[in-house]
Amino acid sequence: MRRLTAAWLLEAESVHTEKAHDRDLATFLHWCDRERLDPLTARPTDLAQYRVWRELQGPAGRTAKAATVARALASVSSWYTHLVVNTDGQVARNPAAGLKRPRVSCHSPTAGLTSDEVDALLDQADHEVANRAVNAEAQPTPARRARHLAALRDRALLRLLADLGLRVSEALDRDVDELTHNSGKRTLRFLAKGKEERERPLPSHTSDAIDEYLAARAAAQGVTVSELTGPLFATTGTDGAAGRLAEPNVFIRLRRLAAAAGIASADRLSPHSLRHAFATAAREAGVPLEDVQDAMGHADPRTTRRYDRDRHNLDRDPSLILGARRASQRGFTPPAVLAG
């Protein structure tokens, strides 16, 4: 079963999904061991009991979020489906197939950012780069130069997430050699969710920040930019060379910069908040849903619409349009419509 389980994990659409599947299956197998249940002979009633147990495993004694439980049950169901197909009858059915899962809201749970808040966040990143440059110039110690390099990296990463709406894993998994040119545009190649090879153009705002970061990193390593190798976004040793930046570090830096920028929801933000803001801003700017869907790599437009349903959704309610039309036919324009 270990070989089949390993093969199942490799079929995941992304590294993030693979890790989630691995955690969810480990939790389920732990429960089976606790209940002295052979998972290969589990019945639907056993899975129903597991669902109840999983719902009670939230943080600080609270119930788990519906999305967390739904994902956990989906992972287990996917594992059983893989075993049914590949065990020649040893596992005859998927006991989780008919299990009722928690209903997940169609609204994105991500703490959102307005366009003004995104601008404030990026301005704060610029401010930090400038401050650390002054400090490094006044007292050019290895530690101060490393902090300046980290500020340049963080600014480049935030611009990439904000301007392209990438998943944070898509950004952090990139290597320097995946920056390229195509049709006169600076582009970034990457492997998206579903292991689809994609290429996105870089706005000059983002490209300039990446170039400045890479130039400083190359100088710290004593090489030219063309000689740089390894991760596009690296942790910063005093020599400018280290490993790949990890997601927890991005959370910490994002929230610190957001707090410094005076953003009220700073302690609830995640890198995904910038992806959410990208979709919302694009739709508000009039970009067609299908173009936003393509940019974000969504197979289903309903996924894109989840990002699009934010605090401004009331402004697009069809009732306002129909009400305005009906009022105009009667020779009256409601004040609320005039204000909009």
Coordinates of C-alpha atoms in Angstrom, one line a residue:
M1 CA 0.0 0.0 0.0
R2 CA 2.9 2.3 0.6
R3 CA 3.9 2.2 -3.1
L4 CA 0.3 2.9 -4.2
T5 CA -0.1 5.7 -1.7
A6 CA 3.2 7.3 -2.9
A7 CA 1.9 7.0 -6.5
W8 CA -1.4 8.6 -5.4
L9 CA 0.5 11.6 -3.8
L10 CA 2.5 12.1 -7.0
E11 CA -0.8 12.5 -9.0
A12 CA -1.6 15.7 -7.0
E13 CA -2.2 18.8 -9.1
S14 CA 0.5 20.8 -7.2
V15 CA 3.0 20.5 -4.4
H16 CA 0.6 22.3 -2.1
T17 CA -2.1 19.7 -2.8
E18 CA 0.3 16.9 -2.4
K19 CA 1.3 18.1 1.1
A20 CA -2.4 18.6 2.0
H21 CA -3.2 15.0 0.8
D22 CA -0.3 13.7 2.8
R23 CA -1.4 15.4 6.0
D24 CA -5.0 14.5 5.6
L25 CA -4.3 10.8 5.0
A26 CA -1.9 10.7 8.0
T27 CA -4.7 12.1 10.2
F28 CA -7.2 9.6 8.9
L29 CA -4.8 6.7 9.4
H30 CA -4.0 7.9 12.9
W31 CA -7.7 7.9 13.6
C32 CA -8.0 4.3 12.2
D33 CA -5.2 3.2 14.5
R34 CA -6.8 4.9 17.4
E35 CA -10.1 3.1 16.7
R36 CA -8.3 -0.2 15.9
L37 CA -9.9 -0.1 12.4
D38 CA -8.3 -1.5 9.3
P39 CA -8.7 1.3 6.7
L40 CA -8.9 -1.2 3.9
T41 CA -12.0 -2.8 5.3
A42 CA -13.7 0.5 6.5
R43 CA -17.4 0.9 5.9
P44 CA -19.4 4.1 5.1
T45 CA -20.6 4.2 8.7
D46 CA -16.9 4.2 9.8
L47 CA -16.2 7.2 7.5
A48 CA -19.3 9.0 8.9
Q49 CA -17.8 8.6 12.4
Y50 CA -14.5 9.9 11.2
R51 CA -16.2 13.0 9.8
V52 CA -17.7 13.7 13.2
W53 CA -14.3 13.2 14.9
R54 CA -12.6 15.4 12.3
E55 CA -15.1 18.2 12.8
L56 CA -14.2 18.3 16.5
Q57 CA -10.5 18.7 15.8
G58 CA -10.4 22.5 15.4
P59 CA -7.9 24.8 17.1
A60 CA -8.3 25.7 20.8
G61 CA -11.2 23.2 21.3
R62 CA -13.3 24.8 18.6
T63 CA -14.8 22.9 15.7
A64 CA -12.8 22.7 12.5
K65 CA -13.7 25.0 9.6
A66 CA -16.1 23.5 7.0
A67 CA -13.5 24.0 4.2
T68 CA -10.9 22.1 6.2
V69 CA -13.2 19.1 6.9
A70 CA -14.4 19.1 3.3
R71 CA -10.8 19.0 2.0
A72 CA -9.9 16.3 4.5
L73 CA -12.8 14.1 3.4
A74 CA -12.0 14.7 -0.3
S75 CA -8.4 13.6 0.3
V76 CA -9.5 10.4 1.9
S77 CA -12.0 9.7 -0.8
S78 CA -9.4 10.4 -3.5
W79 CA -7.1 7.9 -1.8
Y80 CA -9.7 5.2 -1.7
T81 CA -10.6 5.8 -5.3
H82 CA -7.0 5.3 -6.3
L83 CA -6.9 2.0 -4.3
V84 CA -10.1 0.7 -5.9
V85 CA -8.6 1.3 -9.4
N86 CA -5.2 -0.2 -8.6
T87 CA -5.6 -3.1 -6.2
D88 CA -7.3 -5.7 -8.4
G89 CA -10.3 -6.1 -6.1
Q90 CA -8.5 -6.0 -2.8
V91 CA -10.2 -2.7 -2.1
A92 CA -13.6 -3.2 -3.8
R93 CA -15.3 0.2 -3.0
N94 CA -14.7 3.7 -1.8
P95 CA -16.5 4.0 1.6
A96 CA -16.2 7.7 1.5
A97 CA -17.9 8.1 -1.9
G98 CA -21.4 8.8 -0.6
L99 CA -20.3 10.7 2.5
K100 CA -22.0 14.0 3.0
R101 CA -19.4 16.7 3.2
P102 CA -19.8 20.1 4.9
R103 CA -21.1 22.9 2.7
V104 CA -18.4 25.4 1.9
S105 CA -19.4 29.0 1.3
C106 CA -19.1 30.2 -2.3
H107 CA -17.5 33.4 -0.9
S108 CA -13.7 33.4 -0.7
P109 CA -12.7 33.2 3.1
T110 CA -9.4 35.0 2.4
A111 CA -9.0 38.4 4.1
G112 CA -9.2 40.8 1.2
L113 CA -7.3 43.9 0.3
T114 CA -8.7 47.0 -1.5
S115 CA -6.7 48.5 -4.3
D116 CA -5.7 51.4 -2.0
E117 CA -4.5 48.9 0.6
V118 CA -2.4 47.0 -2.0
D119 CA -0.9 50.4 -3.0
A120 CA -0.2 51.2 0.6
L121 CA 1.5 47.8 1.1
L122 CA 3.7 48.2 -1.9
D123 CA 4.5 51.8 -0.9
Q124 CA 5.6 50.5 2.5
A125 CA 7.9 47.9 0.8
D126 CA 9.4 50.8 -1.2
H127 CA 9.9 52.8 2.0
E128 CA 11.7 49.9 3.7
V129 CA 14.0 49.4 0.7
A130 CA 14.9 53.1 0.9
N131 CA 15.5 53.1 4.6
R132 CA 17.7 50.0 4.6
A133 CA 19.7 51.3 1.7
V134 CA 20.5 54.4 3.7
N135 CA 21.4 52.3 6.8
A136 CA 23.6 50.0 4.7
E137 CA 25.4 53.0 3.1
A138 CA 25.9 54.7 6.4
Q139 CA 27.3 51.6 8.1
P140 CA 28.1 48.9 5.4
T141 CA 28.2 45.9 7.6
P142 CA 27.4 42.4 6.2
A143 CA 24.3 42.3 8.4
R144 CA 23.0 45.6 7.1
R145 CA 23.7 44.8 3.5
A146 CA 21.8 41.5 4.0
R147 CA 18.8 43.3 5.4
H148 CA 18.8 45.7 2.4
L149 CA 18.9 42.7 0.1
A150 CA 16.0 41.1 2.0
A151 CA 14.0 44.3 1.6
L152 CA 14.7 44.3 -2.2
R153 CA 13.6 40.7 -2.4
D154 CA 10.4 41.2 -0.4
R155 CA 9.5 44.2 -2.6
A156 CA 10.0 42.2 -5.8
L157 CA 8.0 39.2 -4.5
L158 CA 5.1 41.4 -3.3
R159 CA 4.9 43.1 -6.7
L160 CA 5.0 39.8 -8.5
L161 CA 2.1 38.4 -6.3
A162 CA 0.1 41.7 -6.6
D163 CA 0.6 42.3 -10.3
L164 CA 0.3 38.7 -11.6
G165 CA -2.0 37.2 -9.0
L166 CA 0.2 34.1 -8.7
R167 CA -0.2 31.5 -6.0
V168 CA 2.6 31.9 -3.5
S169 CA 3.9 28.4 -4.3
E170 CA 4.1 29.3 -8.0
A171 CA 6.3 32.3 -7.1
L172 CA 8.6 30.6 -4.6
D173 CA 9.2 27.5 -6.7
R174 CA 10.7 29.6 -9.5
D175 CA 14.3 29.6 -10.4
V176 CA 16.3 32.5 -11.9
D177 CA 16.5 30.8 -15.3
E178 CA 12.7 30.8 -15.6
L179 CA 12.9 34.6 -16.3
T180 CA 12.9 35.0 -20.0
H181 CA 11.7 37.1 -23.0
N182 CA 9.0 36.4 -25.5
S183 CA 7.5 38.6 -28.2
G184 CA 9.3 41.6 -26.9
K185 CA 8.0 41.1 -23.3
R186 CA 9.8 40.1 -20.1
T187 CA 8.1 36.9 -19.0
L188 CA 8.1 34.3 -16.2
R189 CA 7.7 30.6 -17.0
F190 CA 6.2 28.4 -14.2
L191 CA 4.5 25.2 -13.5
A192 CA 1.0 26.0 -12.4
K193 CA -1.5 23.9 -10.5
G194 CA -2.3 20.8 -12.4
K195 CA 1.3 20.7 -13.5
E196 CA 0.5 22.9 -16.5
E197 CA 3.4 24.8 -18.0
R198 CA 2.5 28.5 -18.2
E199 CA 4.1 31.8 -19.1
R200 CA 3.0 35.3 -17.9
P201 CA 4.3 38.7 -18.9
L202 CA 5.9 40.9 -16.3
P203 CA 4.7 44.5 -16.0
S204 CA 7.7 46.9 -15.9
H205 CA 6.8 47.8 -12.3
T206 CA 7.5 44.2 -11.4
S207 CA 10.3 43.5 -13.8
D208 CA 12.3 46.6 -12.5
A209 CA 12.0 45.4 -8.9
I210 CA 13.1 41.9 -9.8
D211 CA 16.1 43.3 -11.7
E212 CA 17.2 45.5 -8.9
Y213 CA 17.0 42.6 -6.4
L214 CA 18.9 40.3 -8.7
A215 CA 21.6 42.9 -9.4
A216 CA 22.1 43.4 -5.6
R217 CA 22.1 39.7 -5.0
A218 CA 24.7 39.1 -7.8
A219 CA 26.9 41.9 -6.4
A220 CA 26.7 40.3 -2.9
Q221 CA 27.9 37.0 -4.4
G222 CA 30.6 38.6 -6.5
V223 CA 29.1 37.4 -9.8
T224 CA 27.3 38.9 -12.7
V225 CA 23.5 38.7 -13.0
S226 CA 23.8 36.3 -15.9
E227 CA 25.8 34.0 -13.7
L228 CA 23.2 33.8 -11.0
T229 CA 21.6 30.4 -10.4
G230 CA 19.2 28.8 -8.0
P231 CA 15.9 30.0 -6.6
L232 CA 14.5 33.3 -7.9
F233 CA 13.6 34.3 -4.3
A234 CA 16.3 33.2 -1.9
T235 CA 16.9 33.5 1.8
T236 CA 19.7 36.0 2.4
G237 CA 23.0 35.1 4.0
T238 CA 25.6 37.7 4.4
D239 CA 27.1 36.6 1.1
G240 CA 23.7 36.9 -0.7
A241 CA 23.6 33.1 -1.3
A242 CA 21.3 30.7 0.6
G243 CA 18.3 28.5 0.1
R244 CA 14.8 28.9 -1.3
L245 CA 12.5 31.3 0.6
A246 CA 9.8 29.4 2.4
E247 CA 6.0 30.3 2.7
P248 CA 6.0 31.0 6.5
N249 CA 8.7 33.7 5.9
V250 CA 6.4 35.3 3.4
F251 CA 3.5 35.3 5.8
I252 CA 5.6 37.0 8.5
R253 CA 7.0 39.7 6.2
L254 CA 3.7 40.4 4.5
R255 CA 1.9 41.0 7.8
R256 CA 4.7 43.1 9.2
L257 CA 4.7 45.4 6.2
A258 CA 0.9 45.5 6.2
A259 CA 0.9 46.5 9.9
A260 CA 3.5 49.2 9.2
A261 CA 1.3 50.5 6.4
G262 CA -1.6 50.8 8.7
I263 CA -3.8 48.1 7.1
A264 CA -6.5 47.1 9.7
S265 CA -6.6 43.4 8.6
A266 CA -2.8 43.0 8.8
D267 CA -2.8 40.1 11.3
R268 CA -5.3 38.1 9.1
L269 CA -3.6 38.6 5.7
S270 CA -1.8 35.9 3.7
P271 CA 0.0 35.9 0.4
H272 CA -3.3 34.6 -1.0
S273 CA -4.9 38.0 -0.1
L274 CA -2.9 39.5 -2.9
R275 CA -4.2 36.9 -5.4
H276 CA -7.7 37.7 -4.2
A277 CA -7.0 41.4 -4.6
F278 CA -5.7 40.8 -8.1
A279 CA -8.9 39.1 -9.3
T280 CA -11.1 41.7 -7.7
A281 CA -9.2 44.7 -9.1
A282 CA -9.1 43.1 -12.5
R283 CA -12.9 42.6 -12.6
E284 CA -13.5 46.1 -11.2
A285 CA -11.3 47.4 -14.1
G286 CA -13.6 45.7 -16.6
V287 CA -11.4 42.7 -17.4
P288 CA -13.7 39.9 -18.7
L289 CA -14.2 37.0 -16.4
E290 CA -12.7 34.6 -18.9
D291 CA -9.5 36.6 -19.1
V292 CA -9.1 36.7 -15.3
Q293 CA -9.9 33.0 -15.2
D294 CA -7.1 32.3 -17.7
A295 CA -4.6 34.6 -15.9
M296 CA -5.3 32.8 -12.6
G297 CA -5.1 29.3 -14.1
H298 CA -8.6 28.3 -13.0
A299 CA -10.2 25.4 -14.9
D300 CA -13.7 26.4 -13.7
P301 CA -15.0 30.0 -13.9
R302 CA -16.9 29.4 -10.7
T303 CA -13.6 29.3 -8.9
T304 CA -12.7 32.7 -10.3
R305 CA -16.1 34.1 -9.3
R306 CA -15.4 33.1 -5.7
Y307 CA -12.5 35.6 -5.7
D308 CA -14.8 38.1 -7.3
R309 CA -17.4 38.1 -4.6
D310 CA -16.1 40.7 -2.1
R311 CA -17.4 43.6 -0.2
H312 CA -18.2 45.5 -3.4
N313 CA -20.5 42.8 -4.7
L314 CA -23.6 44.7 -3.7
D315 CA -22.7 47.5 -6.1
R316 CA -23.1 45.0 -9.0
D317 CA -26.4 43.5 -7.9
P318 CA -28.8 43.3 -10.9
S319 CA -31.5 44.8 -8.7
L320 CA -29.8 48.2 -9.0
I321 CA -29.7 48.0 -12.8
L322 CA -33.3 46.8 -13.0
G323 CA -34.4 49.4 -10.4
A324 CA -32.7 52.2 -12.2
R325 CA -34.3 51.2 -15.5
R326 CA -37.8 50.9 -14.0
A327 CA -37.4 54.3 -12.2
S328 CA -36.2 56.0 -15.4
Q329 CA -39.2 54.6 -17.3
R330 CA -41.4 56.3 -14.6
G331 CA -39.4 59.6 -14.8
F332 CA -37.5 59.2 -11.5
T333 CA -33.9 58.5 -10.9
P334 CA -33.2 57.1 -7.3
P335 CA -30.5 59.1 -5.4
A336 CA -28.5 55.9 -4.7
V337 CA -28.1 55.2 -8.4
L338 CA -27.1 58.9 -9.0
A339 CA -24.4 58.5 -6.4
G340 CA -23.1 55.4 -8.0

